Coordinates of C-alpha atoms and ligand atoms in Angstrom, one line a residue:
X2 CA 110.7 137.1 147.5
X3 CA 108.7 135.8 144.6
X4 CA 106.3 138.4 143.3
X5 CA 104.8 136.1 140.7
X6 CA 101.7 134.1 141.0
X7 CA 101.0 130.7 139.5
X8 CA 97.7 129.9 137.9
X9 CA 96.0 127.8 135.2
X10 CA 96.4 128.5 131.5
X11 CA 93.6 130.4 129.7
X12 CA 93.1 130.6 126.0
X13 CA 93.8 134.4 126.0
X14 CA 97.3 133.7 127.3
X15 CA 98.3 132.2 124.0
X16 CA 99.7 135.3 122.3
X17 CA 101.8 136.4 125.2
X18 CA 103.0 132.8 125.8
X19 CA 104.2 132.7 122.2
X20 CA 106.0 136.0 122.5
X21 CA 107.9 134.7 125.5
X22 CA 108.7 131.5 123.8
X23 CA 109.9 133.5 120.9
X24 CA 112.4 135.4 123.1
X25 CA 113.7 132.1 124.4
X26 CA 114.1 130.8 120.9
X27 CA 116.2 133.7 119.9
X28 CA 118.4 133.2 122.9
X29 CA 118.7 129.4 122.5
X30 CA 121.2 128.0 120.0
X31 CA 119.2 125.0 118.9
X32 CA 115.6 124.6 117.9
X33 CA 113.5 123.0 120.6
X34 CA 112.8 119.2 120.5
X35 CA 109.1 119.9 121.0
X36 CA 107.9 122.7 118.6
X37 CA 105.9 125.4 120.3
X38 CA 102.8 124.5 118.2
X39 CA 102.9 121.0 119.8
X40 CA 103.2 122.5 123.3
X41 CA 100.4 125.0 122.7
X42 CA 98.1 122.4 121.2
X43 CA 98.7 120.2 124.3
X44 CA 98.1 123.3 126.5
X45 CA 94.8 123.8 124.9
X46 CA 93.7 120.2 124.8
X47 CA 94.1 118.9 128.3
X48 CA 97.9 118.9 128.7
X49 CA 99.2 120.0 132.1
X50 CA 100.0 123.6 132.1
X51 CA 101.1 126.2 134.6
X52 CA 101.6 129.9 133.9
X53 CA 103.3 132.5 136.0
X54 CA 101.9 136.0 136.1
X55 CA 103.1 139.3 137.6
X56 CA 100.1 141.4 138.0
X57 CA 98.3 140.8 134.7
X58 CA 101.4 140.1 132.8
X59 CA 102.3 136.6 131.8
X60 CA 106.0 136.0 132.5
X61 CA 106.5 132.3 132.4
X62 CA 104.9 129.0 131.4
X63 CA 105.5 125.3 131.6
X64 CA 103.7 122.6 129.7
X65 CA 103.8 118.8 130.2
X66 CA 102.2 115.9 128.5
X67 CA 101.4 112.9 130.6
X68 CA 100.7 109.3 129.5
X69 CA 100.2 106.7 132.3
X70 CA 103.1 107.0 134.7
X71 CA 105.3 108.9 132.3
X72 CA 105.3 112.6 131.5
X73 CA 107.3 114.9 129.3
X74 CA 107.9 118.5 130.0
X75 CA 107.5 119.9 126.5
X76 CA 108.0 123.6 127.2
X77 CA 109.6 125.8 129.8
X78 CA 109.4 129.5 128.7
X79 CA 110.6 132.4 130.8
X80 CA 110.3 136.1 130.1
X81 CA 113.8 137.5 129.7
X82 CA 113.9 139.6 132.8
X83 CA 112.6 136.8 134.9
X84 CA 115.4 134.3 134.2
X85 CA 117.7 133.1 137.0
X86 CA 115.3 134.2 139.7
X87 CA 113.8 130.9 140.6
X88 CA 110.8 131.2 138.5
X89 CA 111.7 128.2 136.3
X90 CA 112.1 126.0 139.4
X91 CA 108.8 127.3 140.8
X92 CA 107.0 126.4 137.5
X93 CA 108.5 123.0 137.5
X94 CA 107.6 122.3 141.1
X95 CA 104.0 123.2 140.4
X96 CA 103.8 121.2 137.2
X97 CA 105.3 118.2 139.1
X98 CA 102.7 118.5 141.8
X99 CA 99.9 118.5 139.2
X100 CA 101.4 115.5 137.4
X101 CA 101.8 113.6 140.6
X102 CA 98.1 113.8 141.2
X103 CA 97.5 112.2 137.8
X104 CA 99.7 109.2 138.9
X105 CA 102.8 110.3 137.0
X106 CA 106.0 108.8 138.5
X107 CA 108.6 109.6 135.8
X108 CA 109.1 113.0 134.3
X109 CA 111.5 113.6 131.5
X110 CA 112.6 116.6 129.5
X111 CA 114.6 116.9 126.3
X112 CA 116.5 120.1 126.0
X113 CA 119.5 121.3 124.2
X114 CA 122.4 122.1 126.6
X115 CA 121.9 125.5 128.0
X116 CA 118.4 125.9 126.7
X117 CA 115.8 127.8 128.8
X118 CA 114.7 125.6 131.6
X119 CA 117.9 123.6 131.8
X120 CA 119.2 125.3 134.9
X121 CA 115.7 125.0 136.5
X122 CA 115.6 121.3 135.8
X123 CA 119.1 120.8 137.3
X124 CA 118.1 122.7 140.4
X125 CA 114.9 120.7 140.7
X126 CA 116.7 117.3 141.0
X127 CA 116.6 116.2 137.4
X128 CA 119.5 114.0 136.4
X129 CA 121.0 114.1 132.9
X130 CA 121.4 110.8 131.1
X131 CA 124.6 110.9 129.1
X132 CA 125.3 108.9 126.1
X133 CA 121.8 108.8 124.6
X134 CA 121.1 109.8 121.1
X135 CA 117.9 111.5 120.2
X136 CA 116.4 110.0 117.0
X137 CA 113.7 111.9 115.2
X138 CA 111.9 111.7 111.8
X139 CA 109.8 114.6 110.8
X140 CA 106.8 113.8 108.6
X141 CA 106.0 117.0 106.9
X142 CA 102.4 117.0 108.1
X143 CA 101.5 117.7 111.8
X144 CA 98.6 115.8 113.2
X145 CA 96.5 118.9 113.2
X146 CA 97.4 119.6 109.6
X147 CA 96.2 116.2 108.5
X148 CA 92.6 116.9 109.3
X149 CA 92.7 120.3 107.8
X150 CA 94.3 119.0 104.7
X151 CA 91.7 116.3 104.2
X152 CA 89.0 119.0 104.6
X153 CA 90.7 121.0 101.8
X154 CA 91.0 118.0 99.6
X155 CA 94.7 118.2 99.7
X156 CA 97.3 115.5 100.1
X157 CA 101.0 114.8 100.4
X158 CA 102.2 113.6 97.0
X159 CA 104.7 110.7 96.7
X160 CA 108.4 111.5 96.3
X161 CA 109.9 111.2 92.8
X162 CA 107.4 113.0 90.7
X163 CA 110.0 115.4 89.5
X164 CA 112.2 112.6 88.3
X165 CA 109.3 111.1 86.4
X166 CA 109.0 114.1 84.1
X167 CA 110.8 113.4 80.9
X168 CA 112.6 115.9 78.7
X169 CA 111.3 119.5 78.8
X170 CA 114.8 120.7 79.8
X171 CA 114.0 124.4 79.3
X172 CA 111.0 124.3 81.6
X173 CA 112.6 122.0 84.0
X174 CA 115.6 124.2 84.4
X175 CA 113.6 127.4 84.8
X176 CA 111.3 125.9 87.4
X177 CA 114.2 124.3 89.2
X178 CA 116.3 127.5 89.4
X179 CA 113.6 130.0 90.0
X180 CA 111.2 128.1 92.2
X181 CA 112.6 124.9 93.7
X182 CA 116.1 125.8 94.8
X183 CA 115.2 129.1 96.6
X184 CA 112.4 127.3 98.5
X185 CA 114.5 124.2 99.2
X186 CA 117.5 126.2 100.4
X187 CA 115.9 129.2 102.2
X188 CA 118.9 129.9 104.5
X189 CA 121.3 130.0 101.6
X190 CA 119.0 132.0 99.5
X191 CA 118.6 134.6 102.2
X192 CA 122.4 134.8 102.6
X193 CA 122.6 135.8 98.9
X194 CA 119.7 138.1 99.0
X195 CA 117.5 135.8 96.9
X196 CA 113.8 136.0 97.8
X197 CA 112.0 132.7 97.4
X198 CA 109.0 133.0 95.2
X199 CA 105.5 133.0 96.7
X200 CA 103.4 132.9 93.6
X201 CA 104.0 131.9 90.0
X202 CA 102.0 131.4 86.9
X203 CA 102.6 128.6 84.4
X204 CA 101.1 129.1 81.0
X205 CA 101.1 127.1 77.8
X206 CA 98.9 124.9 75.5
X207 CA 96.9 122.1 77.0
X208 CA 98.7 118.9 77.9
X209 CA 102.2 120.4 78.1
X210 CA 102.7 119.4 81.7
X211 CA 101.7 122.4 83.8
X212 CA 99.8 120.4 86.3
X213 CA 102.5 117.8 86.3
X214 CA 105.2 120.4 87.0
X215 CA 103.1 121.9 89.9
X216 CA 102.8 118.4 91.5
X217 CA 106.4 117.7 90.9
X218 CA 107.4 120.9 92.7
X219 CA 105.2 119.9 95.7
X220 CA 106.8 116.4 95.6
X221 CA 110.3 117.9 95.6
X222 CA 109.6 120.2 98.5
X223 CA 107.6 117.6 100.4
X224 CA 104.9 120.1 100.9
X225 CA 101.3 119.2 100.9
X226 CA 99.5 119.8 97.6
X227 CA 96.1 121.5 97.6
X228 CA 94.2 122.1 94.4
X229 CA 91.6 124.8 94.3
X230 CA 88.9 124.1 91.8
X231 CA 87.2 127.3 90.7
X232 CA 84.1 125.4 89.7
X233 CA 83.7 123.9 93.2
X234 CA 84.0 127.2 95.0
X235 CA 80.3 128.0 95.3
X236 CA 79.3 124.7 97.0
X237 CA 78.0 125.3 100.4
X238 CA 79.2 128.9 100.6
X239 CA 76.8 131.4 102.1
X240 CA 78.5 134.5 100.9
X241 CA 79.0 133.3 97.3
X242 CA 82.2 132.7 95.4
X243 CA 84.2 135.4 97.0
X244 CA 83.4 134.3 100.6
X245 CA 84.1 130.7 99.7
X246 CA 87.5 131.7 98.3
X247 CA 88.2 133.7 101.5
X248 CA 87.3 130.7 103.7
X249 CA 89.6 128.5 101.7
X250 CA 92.6 130.9 102.1
X251 CA 91.9 131.3 105.8
X252 CA 92.1 127.5 106.2
X253 CA 95.2 127.3 104.1
X254 CA 96.9 129.9 106.4
X255 CA 96.8 127.3 109.2
X256 CA 98.9 124.7 107.4
X257 CA 102.6 124.8 108.2
X258 CA 103.5 124.5 104.6
X259 CA 101.5 124.2 101.4
X260 CA 101.6 124.4 97.7
X261 CA 98.3 125.7 96.4
X262 CA 97.5 125.0 92.8
X263 CA 94.8 126.8 90.8
X264 CA 94.3 125.3 87.4
X265 CA 92.5 127.2 84.7
X266 CA 92.9 130.3 86.7
X267 CA 91.4 132.4 83.9
X268 CA 88.0 131.1 85.2
X269 CA 88.4 133.2 88.3
X270 CA 90.9 135.8 87.2
X271 CA 89.8 136.6 83.7
X272 CA 89.7 140.1 82.3
X273 CA 87.0 141.9 84.2
X274 CA 84.1 143.0 81.9
X275 CA 83.6 146.3 83.8
X276 CA 79.9 145.6 84.1
X277 CA 78.6 146.1 87.6
X278 CA 76.8 142.7 87.5
X279 CA 79.7 140.7 86.2
X280 CA 79.6 137.6 88.4
X281 CA 83.3 137.0 88.0
X282 CA 84.2 140.5 89.0
X283 CA 83.8 140.0 92.8
X284 CA 85.8 136.8 92.8
X285 CA 88.7 138.2 90.8
X286 CA 88.9 141.2 93.2
X287 CA 88.8 138.8 96.1
X288 CA 91.6 136.7 94.8
X289 CA 93.7 139.9 94.1
X290 CA 93.1 140.9 97.7
X291 CA 94.0 137.5 99.1
X292 CA 97.3 137.1 97.4
X293 CA 99.2 139.6 99.5
X294 CA 98.2 137.9 102.7
X295 CA 99.2 134.5 101.2
X296 CA 102.5 136.0 100.3
X297 CA 103.2 137.1 103.9
X298 CA 103.6 133.5 105.2
X299 CA 106.7 131.5 104.9
X300 CA 106.6 128.0 103.4
X301 CA 103.9 128.5 100.9
X302 CA 103.7 128.7 97.2
X303 CA 100.8 129.5 94.9
X304 CA 101.0 128.1 91.4
X305 CA 98.4 129.2 88.9
X306 CA 98.1 127.4 85.5
X307 CA 96.4 128.7 82.4
X308 CA 96.1 127.8 78.7
X309 CA 95.3 131.4 78.1
X310 CA 97.5 133.9 79.8
X311 CA 96.3 136.6 77.5
X312 CA 92.8 136.4 78.9
X313 CA 94.0 137.1 82.5
X314 CA 93.1 140.3 84.2
X315 CA 96.2 142.7 83.7
X316 CA 96.0 143.6 87.4
X317 CA 96.4 139.9 88.2
X318 CA 99.6 139.7 86.3
X319 CA 101.4 142.6 87.9
X320 CA 104.8 141.8 89.3
X321 CA 103.9 142.4 93.0
X322 CA 101.5 139.5 92.9
X323 CA 103.4 136.9 90.9
X324 CA 107.1 136.5 91.0
X325 CA 107.4 134.6 87.7
X326 CA 105.3 133.9 84.7
X327 CA 106.8 130.8 83.1
X328 CA 105.9 129.3 79.8
X329 CA 105.5 125.6 79.6
X330 CA 105.9 125.0 75.9
X331 CA 105.4 122.2 73.4
X332 CA 108.2 119.6 73.6
X333 CA 111.1 120.0 71.1
X334 CA 112.4 116.9 69.4
X335 CA 114.8 116.1 72.3
X336 CA 111.9 116.3 74.8
X337 CA 109.7 114.2 72.6
X338 CA 112.3 111.5 72.4
X339 CA 112.7 111.5 76.2
X340 CA 108.9 111.4 76.6
X341 CA 108.5 108.5 74.1
X342 CA 111.3 106.7 75.9
X343 CA 109.6 107.2 79.2
X344 CA 106.3 105.7 78.0
X345 CA 107.7 102.9 76.0
X346 CA 109.9 101.7 78.8
X347 CA 112.3 98.9 78.0
X348 CA 110.5 98.3 74.7
X349 CA 112.1 101.5 73.4
X350 CA 115.3 99.6 72.7
X351 CA 113.7 97.9 69.7
X352 CA 112.0 101.0 68.4
X353 CA 113.3 103.6 65.9
X354 CA 112.7 106.4 68.2
X355 CA 113.7 109.1 65.7
X356 CA 110.8 108.1 63.4
X357 CA 108.3 108.5 66.2
X358 CA 109.8 111.8 67.2
X359 CA 109.4 113.3 63.7
X360 CA 106.0 111.8 63.2
X361 CA 104.8 113.4 66.5
X362 CA 105.7 116.9 65.8
X363 CA 102.6 118.7 66.9
X364 CA 102.1 116.4 69.9
X365 CA 102.1 117.5 73.5
X366 CA 103.5 115.2 76.2
X367 CA 99.9 114.2 76.9
X368 CA 99.4 113.3 73.2
X369 CA 102.6 111.2 73.3
X370 CA 101.4 109.4 76.4
X371 CA 98.1 108.7 74.7
X372 CA 99.7 107.4 71.5
X373 CA 102.3 105.3 73.3
X374 CA 99.5 103.6 75.3
X375 CA 97.5 103.0 72.1
X376 CA 100.5 101.5 70.2
X377 CA 101.3 99.2 73.1
X378 CA 97.7 98.1 73.4
X379 CA 97.5 97.3 69.7
X380 CA 100.6 95.2 69.9
X381 CA 99.2 93.4 73.0
X382 CA 95.9 92.7 71.3
X383 CA 97.6 91.3 68.3
X384 CA 99.6 89.0 70.5
X385 CA 96.5 87.8 72.4
X386 CA 95.2 86.4 69.1
X387 CA 98.4 85.5 67.2
X388 CA 100.7 84.2 70.1
X389 CA 103.7 84.8 67.9
X390 CA 105.8 86.5 70.5
X391 CA 106.2 89.6 68.3
X392 CA 107.1 92.7 70.4
X393 CA 105.5 96.1 69.8
X394 CA 107.1 97.6 66.7
X395 CA 107.9 101.0 65.4
X396 CA 105.0 100.5 62.9
X397 CA 102.6 99.9 65.8
X398 CA 103.5 103.3 67.3
X399 CA 103.5 105.1 63.9
X400 CA 100.0 103.8 63.4
X401 CA 99.0 105.0 66.8
X402 CA 100.4 108.4 66.0
X403 CA 98.5 108.6 62.7
X404 CA 95.4 107.7 64.7
X405 CA 95.9 110.5 67.3
X406 CA 94.9 114.0 66.7
X407 CA 97.6 116.4 67.9
X408 CA 96.7 119.0 70.3
X409 CA 99.0 121.7 68.9
X410 CA 98.0 123.8 65.9
X411 CA 99.9 126.4 64.0
X412 CA 97.6 129.0 65.5
X413 CA 98.2 127.8 69.1
X414 CA 101.9 127.9 68.6
X415 CA 101.8 131.4 67.2
X416 CA 99.7 132.6 70.1
X417 CA 102.0 130.8 72.5
X418 CA 105.0 132.7 71.0
X419 CA 103.2 136.0 71.3
X420 CA 102.3 135.2 74.9
X421 CA 105.9 134.5 75.7
X422 CA 106.8 137.8 74.3
X423 CA 104.2 139.8 76.1
X424 CA 103.7 138.0 79.4
X425 CA 106.6 135.7 80.2
X426 CA 108.7 136.8 83.2
X427 CA 111.4 134.7 84.6
Ligands
ATP509 N1 107.5 115.9 80.8 C1 106.6 114.9 80.8 N2 107.1 113.6 80.8 C2 106.2 112.6 80.8 N3 104.9 112.8 80.9 C3 104.4 114.0 80.9 C4 105.2 115.1 80.8 N4 104.5 116.3 80.8 C5 103.2 115.8 80.9 N5 103.1 114.5 80.9 C6 101.9 113.7 80.9 O1 101.0 114.4 80.1 C7 99.7 114.4 80.7 C8 99.2 115.8 80.7 O2 100.0 116.6 81.6 P1 99.4 117.8 82.4 O3 98.1 117.4 82.9 O4 100.5 118.1 83.4 O5 99.3 118.9 81.4 P2 98.7 120.4 81.6 O6 99.6 121.3 80.9 O7 98.4 120.6 83.0 O8 97.4 120.2 80.7 P3 96.0 121.1 80.8 O9 96.4 122.4 80.3 O10 95.1 120.3 79.9 O11 95.6 121.2 82.2 C9 99.8 113.8 82.1 O12 99.3 112.4 82.0 C10 101.3 113.7 82.3 O13 101.7 112.6 83.0
MG510 MG1 96.5 120.9 83.9

């Protein structure tokens, strides 16, 4: 005789419901059509839910989502020792009763063959429809994530940013092999004992492409990109910088996947002065404390960028926190050629690229982008007055180069080489 009791869902059932669902998931071969997060959201926001309890213990649960005359059963979960005892059918009978009152006349369920609930549905008069194919497209962002992401000022970046980065083979390869591949192929990585990175630092002179690489990684993984601006942390925070940082990390934890980018991280993780009143001190400590929690979640990556890795707090750089510390250096001639080519577009065919490459020796990618724009613009302005149909020439770009102050200096390069020696880890 049934010893269970059916009742409404309460918010404090959630933990136990997820545990039960987790058992089912381990026993089922295929992932469920309706992810548990969806079923739980609908359970808490007016979906139709029935739970079964034995004493105080939750042993089963069914969730349905109704719209007009149609409803979908999105979850049937049964505690392991209560399977094959009629509990599934009892839950379904009760959920049907509740749906009927709402005017529902057709109830469907999409289950993998043999999944929990399949037998109960068959015993409850559900007919299978053969020959249908289930089509699904997963946008990486759940509806609940979208609002949260907007709040965090994050967004999903377009595809193809990785491909838009020209040259920089060394950096590209290091980032691809260390970061992108293990995160993009987690199952394979796991099989080979490769642990995907959770946090990395990119360092190098200004304008070498650190931010661009971080965005390109998010674009490759199709993960939302959230940038944390140290300077904006205080706004509206009651407990100061540290509290505001904590709040941000708490919100991030709710996203299914995320790439968190902190630019100019030395602003919040600089060497601590040791003075008790040092305002940066608390926030550095807070960030140090938050990183382990961040590392505990799957599907997230923290990328910190800095022009000045030497000014970071040594505790911050310790291996347990960051998996890799990767230099993003000045472009070599080959990289400069590729970057020139990228910014000149088809016009590059009529240009003596090698002359631009040698004239732009101390240029960063950002400087090249700037000079390329300037050269194109000069040629365009000339044409507006002359109307001679003359294309932009090598001389136009050489003039633009001469007119652009390179970012790189001998001192910056020396320091960068020292930084690689002392801090790079990859
Ligand atoms: N490999 C590249 N190919 C083409 N353009 C690039 C490349 N790297 C950087 N750029 C361009 O250079 C500009 C500066 O790049 P980015 O902002 O990524 O550099 P950064 O290292 O983050 O600089 P900063 O240290 O100042 O933050 C961007 O407009 C970007 O599009
Ligand atoms: Mg940047």
